Amino acid sequence: MESFLKFFPSVYEKQKADSSTNQYCKFDSFTLTVFTSSLYLAALLSSLVASTVTRKLGRKLSMLFGGVLFCAGALVNGFAQAVWMLIVGRILLGFGIGFANQFGLVIDLTNTSPYYHASDLKKEGIKHVQIQCKGRDSVPDNEAVNYFVEALENEV
């Protein structure tokens, strides 16, 4: 957390001076608020535009465009040297999410009540359980990565 807060010097200084353990509403910074909200606002705006783009260019190109924007945002965030680069990266991530988000509902609706022949029911049921377990099991994996990265930061 400290390495991230160094992008926001005023918040970082305030955190170092504050000895309380209350984590709720601890940071009162406009820059940090813009950083946090930029992804969501960009996703909202781009999802409104994405339907028109998809109608004109097709689903594949629209999804490809969203993926390219998301990857560009990840690269900008990964190599960010200043706050403005973080915000631009988050905006690109949001645009990518907004373009890709419109297809999630279509895919989800096709999976809600699929027709299965009795012989395929067992196999398809196992697939659905595997997908749900994969999503559930990723949470401990993420926690483990965070734990070891924090341990590495403390050693350096």
PDB file of C-alpha atoms in Angstrom:
ATOM      1  CA  MET A   1       0.000   0.000   0.000  1.00  0.00           C
ATOM      2  CA  GLU A   2       2.848   2.383   0.755  1.00  0.00           C
ATOM      3  CA  SER A   3       4.388   2.060  -2.702  1.00  0.00           C
ATOM      4  CA  PHE A   4       0.989   2.856  -4.249  1.00  0.00           C
ATOM      5  CA  LEU A   5       0.331   5.823  -1.963  1.00  0.00           C
ATOM      6  CA  LYS A   6       3.649   7.387  -2.977  1.00  0.00           C
ATOM      7  CA  PHE A   7       1.831   8.405  -6.181  1.00  0.00           C
ATOM      8  CA  PHE A   8      -0.373  10.551  -3.920  1.00  0.00           C
ATOM      9  CA  PRO A   9       2.101  12.483  -1.698  1.00  0.00           C
ATOM     10  CA  SER A  10      -0.475  14.422   0.329  1.00  0.00           C
ATOM     11  CA  VAL A  11      -2.381  11.245   1.178  1.00  0.00           C
ATOM     12  CA  TYR A  12       0.862   9.414   1.934  1.00  0.00           C
ATOM     13  CA  GLU A  13       2.038  12.094   4.372  1.00  0.00           C
ATOM     14  CA  LYS A  14      -1.370  12.176   6.051  1.00  0.00           C
ATOM     15  CA  GLN A  15      -1.315   8.385   6.453  1.00  0.00           C
ATOM     16  CA  LYS A  16       2.163   8.388   7.982  1.00  0.00           C
ATOM     17  CA  ALA A  17       1.121  11.065  10.490  1.00  0.00           C
ATOM     18  CA  ASP A  18      -2.157   9.334  11.410  1.00  0.00           C
ATOM     19  CA  SER A  19      -1.736   6.576  13.981  1.00  0.00           C
ATOM     20  CA  SER A  20      -5.391   5.529  14.222  1.00  0.00           C
ATOM     21  CA  THR A  21      -6.425   2.053  13.142  1.00  0.00           C
ATOM     22  CA  ASN A  22      -9.731   3.115  11.580  1.00  0.00           C
ATOM     23  CA  GLN A  23      -9.522   2.362   7.846  1.00  0.00           C
ATOM     24  CA  TYR A  24     -12.983   3.700   6.954  1.00  0.00           C
ATOM     25  CA  CYS A  25     -12.984   6.995   4.995  1.00  0.00           C
ATOM     26  CA  LYS A  26      -9.372   7.536   5.908  1.00  0.00           C
ATOM     27  CA  PHE A  27      -8.272   9.297   2.729  1.00  0.00           C
ATOM     28  CA  ASP A  28      -9.790  12.635   1.749  1.00  0.00           C
ATOM     29  CA  SER A  29      -8.113  13.429  -1.564  1.00  0.00           C
ATOM     30  CA  PHE A  30      -9.618  14.654  -4.821  1.00  0.00           C
ATOM     31  CA  THR A  31      -6.820  13.046  -6.855  1.00  0.00           C
ATOM     32  CA  LEU A  32      -7.382   9.670  -5.220  1.00  0.00           C
ATOM     33  CA  THR A  33     -11.122  10.007  -5.845  1.00  0.00           C
ATOM     34  CA  VAL A  34     -10.533  10.799  -9.530  1.00  0.00           C
ATOM     35  CA  PHE A  35      -8.187   7.822  -9.774  1.00  0.00           C
ATOM     36  CA  THR A  36     -10.773   5.487  -8.261  1.00  0.00           C
ATOM     37  CA  SER A  37     -13.775   6.781 -10.197  1.00  0.00           C
ATOM     38  CA  SER A  38     -12.105   7.145 -13.595  1.00  0.00           C
ATOM     39  CA  LEU A  39     -12.392   3.442 -14.454  1.00  0.00           C
ATOM     40  CA  TYR A  40     -16.089   3.247 -13.604  1.00  0.00           C
ATOM     41  CA  LEU A  41     -17.028   6.469 -15.377  1.00  0.00           C
ATOM     42  CA  ALA A  42     -15.090   5.458 -18.501  1.00  0.00           C
ATOM     43  CA  ALA A  43     -16.784   2.036 -18.485  1.00  0.00           C
ATOM     44  CA  LEU A  44     -20.187   3.689 -18.174  1.00  0.00           C
ATOM     45  CA  LEU A  45     -19.586   6.124 -21.022  1.00  0.00           C
ATOM     46  CA  SER A  46     -18.013   3.584 -23.357  1.00  0.00           C
ATOM     47  CA  SER A  47     -20.775   1.035 -22.778  1.00  0.00           C
ATOM     48  CA  LEU A  48     -23.240   3.629 -24.060  1.00  0.00           C
ATOM     49  CA  VAL A  49     -21.169   4.116 -27.232  1.00  0.00           C
ATOM     50  CA  ALA A  50     -20.302   0.436 -27.650  1.00  0.00           C
ATOM     51  CA  SER A  51     -23.770  -0.591 -28.812  1.00  0.00           C
ATOM     52  CA  THR A  52     -23.602   1.759 -31.799  1.00  0.00           C
ATOM     53  CA  VAL A  53     -20.063   0.686 -32.640  1.00  0.00           C
ATOM     54  CA  THR A  54     -21.067  -2.978 -32.395  1.00  0.00           C
ATOM     55  CA  ARG A  55     -24.021  -2.479 -34.734  1.00  0.00           C
ATOM     56  CA  LYS A  56     -21.773  -0.849 -37.329  1.00  0.00           C
ATOM     57  CA  LEU A  57     -18.591  -2.932 -37.003  1.00  0.00           C
ATOM     58  CA  GLY A  58     -19.868  -6.232 -35.626  1.00  0.00           C
ATOM     59  CA  ARG A  59     -19.341  -8.087 -32.392  1.00  0.00           C
ATOM     60  CA  LYS A  60     -15.880  -9.488 -33.114  1.00  0.00           C
ATOM     61  CA  LEU A  61     -14.284  -6.148 -33.980  1.00  0.00           C
ATOM     62  CA  SER A  62     -15.967  -4.465 -31.044  1.00  0.00           C
ATOM     63  CA  MET A  63     -14.658  -7.103 -28.634  1.00  0.00           C
ATOM     64  CA  LEU A  64     -11.204  -6.885 -30.205  1.00  0.00           C
ATOM     65  CA  PHE A  65     -11.247  -3.102 -29.802  1.00  0.00           C
ATOM     66  CA  GLY A  66     -12.252  -3.464 -26.136  1.00  0.00           C
ATOM     67  CA  GLY A  67      -9.468  -5.981 -25.558  1.00  0.00           C
ATOM     68  CA  VAL A  68      -6.872  -3.736 -27.186  1.00  0.00           C
ATOM     69  CA  LEU A  69      -8.003  -0.781 -25.063  1.00  0.00           C
ATOM     70  CA  PHE A  70      -7.858  -2.900 -21.907  1.00  0.00           C
ATOM     71  CA  CYS A  71      -4.344  -4.160 -22.715  1.00  0.00           C
ATOM     72  CA  ALA A  72      -3.192  -0.615 -23.488  1.00  0.00           C
ATOM     73  CA  GLY A  73      -4.565   0.535 -20.132  1.00  0.00           C
ATOM     74  CA  ALA A  74      -2.795  -2.307 -18.341  1.00  0.00           C
ATOM     75  CA  LEU A  75       0.496  -1.359 -20.005  1.00  0.00           C
ATOM     76  CA  VAL A  76       0.107   2.323 -19.140  1.00  0.00           C
ATOM     77  CA  ASN A  77      -0.688   1.423 -15.514  1.00  0.00           C
ATOM     78  CA  GLY A  78       2.188  -1.025 -15.357  1.00  0.00           C
ATOM     79  CA  PHE A  79       4.745   1.533 -16.499  1.00  0.00           C
ATOM     80  CA  ALA A  80       3.187   4.566 -14.791  1.00  0.00           C
ATOM     81  CA  GLN A  81       5.603   7.111 -13.369  1.00  0.00           C
ATOM     82  CA  ALA A  82       3.070   9.761 -12.348  1.00  0.00           C
ATOM     83  CA  VAL A  83      -0.531  10.070 -11.195  1.00  0.00           C
ATOM     84  CA  TRP A  84      -1.769  11.311 -14.568  1.00  0.00           C
ATOM     85  CA  MET A  85      -0.445   8.117 -16.173  1.00  0.00           C
ATOM     86  CA  LEU A  86      -2.354   6.025 -13.630  1.00  0.00           C
ATOM     87  CA  ILE A  87      -5.551   7.933 -14.371  1.00  0.00           C
ATOM     88  CA  VAL A  88      -5.101   7.632 -18.156  1.00  0.00           C
ATOM     89  CA  GLY A  89      -4.443   3.909 -17.724  1.00  0.00           C
ATOM     90  CA  ARG A  90      -7.595   3.501 -15.636  1.00  0.00           C
ATOM     91  CA  ILE A  91      -9.622   5.374 -18.259  1.00  0.00           C
ATOM     92  CA  LEU A  92      -8.321   3.028 -20.975  1.00  0.00           C
ATOM     93  CA  LEU A  93      -9.131   0.033 -18.763  1.00  0.00           C
ATOM     94  CA  GLY A  94     -12.637   1.426 -18.286  1.00  0.00           C
ATOM     95  CA  PHE A  95     -13.143   1.868 -22.019  1.00  0.00           C
ATOM     96  CA  GLY A  96     -12.041  -1.716 -22.566  1.00  0.00           C
ATOM     97  CA  ILE A  97     -14.417  -2.978 -19.881  1.00  0.00           C
ATOM     98  CA  GLY A  98     -17.277  -0.928 -21.320  1.00  0.00           C
ATOM     99  CA  PHE A  99     -16.792  -2.400 -24.778  1.00  0.00           C
ATOM    100  CA  ALA A 100     -16.466  -5.972 -23.518  1.00  0.00           C
ATOM    101  CA  ASN A 101     -19.189  -5.669 -20.876  1.00  0.00           C
ATOM    102  CA  GLN A 102     -22.105  -5.618 -23.296  1.00  0.00           C
ATOM    103  CA  PHE A 103     -21.446  -9.218 -24.317  1.00  0.00           C
ATOM    104  CA  GLY A 104     -21.534 -10.607 -20.799  1.00  0.00           C
ATOM    105  CA  LEU A 105     -25.318 -10.404 -20.591  1.00  0.00           C
ATOM    106  CA  VAL A 106     -25.772 -12.224 -23.897  1.00  0.00           C
ATOM    107  CA  ILE A 107     -23.444 -15.027 -22.832  1.00  0.00           C
ATOM    108  CA  ASP A 108     -25.030 -15.192 -19.373  1.00  0.00           C
ATOM    109  CA  LEU A 109     -28.541 -15.420 -20.806  1.00  0.00           C
ATOM    110  CA  THR A 110     -27.554 -18.306 -23.055  1.00  0.00           C
ATOM    111  CA  ASN A 111     -26.270 -20.209 -20.025  1.00  0.00           C
ATOM    112  CA  THR A 112     -29.267 -19.679 -17.760  1.00  0.00           C
ATOM    113  CA  SER A 113     -31.570 -22.379 -19.086  1.00  0.00           C
ATOM    114  CA  PRO A 114     -29.816 -24.485 -21.686  1.00  0.00           C
ATOM    115  CA  TYR A 115     -31.483 -27.501 -23.245  1.00  0.00           C
ATOM    116  CA  TYR A 116     -29.685 -30.760 -22.560  1.00  0.00           C
ATOM    117  CA  HIS A 117     -30.418 -34.211 -23.762  1.00  0.00           C
ATOM    118  CA  ALA A 118     -30.586 -36.664 -20.858  1.00  0.00           C
ATOM    119  CA  SER A 119     -27.314 -38.315 -21.911  1.00  0.00           C
ATOM    120  CA  ASP A 120     -25.462 -34.967 -21.921  1.00  0.00           C
ATOM    121  CA  LEU A 121     -26.848 -33.718 -18.620  1.00  0.00           C
ATOM    122  CA  LYS A 122     -24.161 -35.244 -16.422  1.00  0.00           C
ATOM    123  CA  LYS A 123     -21.304 -33.945 -18.576  1.00  0.00           C
ATOM    124  CA  GLU A 124     -22.741 -30.414 -18.854  1.00  0.00           C
ATOM    125  CA  GLY A 125     -23.491 -30.250 -15.133  1.00  0.00           C
ATOM    126  CA  ILE A 126     -19.869 -31.070 -14.369  1.00  0.00           C
ATOM    127  CA  LYS A 127     -18.744 -28.250 -16.687  1.00  0.00           C
ATOM    128  CA  HIS A 128     -20.894 -25.719 -14.828  1.00  0.00           C
ATOM    129  CA  VAL A 129     -19.546 -26.867 -11.465  1.00  0.00           C
ATOM    130  CA  GLN A 130     -15.970 -26.604 -12.756  1.00  0.00           C
ATOM    131  CA  ILE A 131     -16.548 -23.021 -13.928  1.00  0.00           C
ATOM    132  CA  GLN A 132     -18.031 -22.021 -10.566  1.00  0.00           C
ATOM    133  CA  CYS A 133     -15.176 -23.666  -8.658  1.00  0.00           C
ATOM    134  CA  LYS A 134     -12.628 -21.892 -10.826  1.00  0.00           C
ATOM    135  CA  GLY A 135     -14.150 -18.525  -9.907  1.00  0.00           C
ATOM    136  CA  ARG A 136     -14.366 -19.422  -6.236  1.00  0.00           C
ATOM    137  CA  ASP A 137     -10.843 -20.837  -6.046  1.00  0.00           C
ATOM    138  CA  SER A 138      -9.231 -17.743  -7.533  1.00  0.00           C
ATOM    139  CA  VAL A 139      -9.894 -15.740  -4.348  1.00  0.00           C
ATOM    140  CA  PRO A 140      -7.407 -17.668  -2.154  1.00  0.00           C
ATOM    141  CA  ASP A 141      -4.900 -17.583  -5.010  1.00  0.00           C
ATOM    142  CA  ASN A 142      -5.135 -13.791  -5.132  1.00  0.00           C
ATOM    143  CA  GLU A 143      -4.778 -13.541  -1.367  1.00  0.00           C
ATOM    144  CA  ALA A 144      -1.667 -15.738  -1.470  1.00  0.00           C
ATOM    145  CA  VAL A 145      -0.080 -13.561  -4.166  1.00  0.00           C
ATOM    146  CA  ASN A 146      -0.856 -10.403  -2.164  1.00  0.00           C
ATOM    147  CA  TYR A 147       0.645 -11.955   0.976  1.00  0.00           C
ATOM    148  CA  PHE A 148       3.909 -12.941  -0.715  1.00  0.00           C
ATOM    149  CA  VAL A 149       4.261  -9.633  -2.567  1.00  0.00           C
ATOM    150  CA  GLU A 150       3.794  -7.760   0.706  1.00  0.00           C
ATOM    151  CA  ALA A 151       6.386 -10.006   2.346  1.00  0.00           C
ATOM    152  CA  LEU A 152       8.810  -9.259  -0.499  1.00  0.00           C
ATOM    153  CA  GLU A 153       8.181  -5.507  -0.178  1.00  0.00           C
ATOM    154  CA  ASN A 154       8.954  -5.652   3.545  1.00  0.00           C
ATOM    155  CA  GLU A 155      12.265  -7.405   2.865  1.00  0.00           C
ATOM    156  CA  VAL A 156      13.414  -4.903   0.230  1.00  0.00           C
TER     157      VAL A 156
END
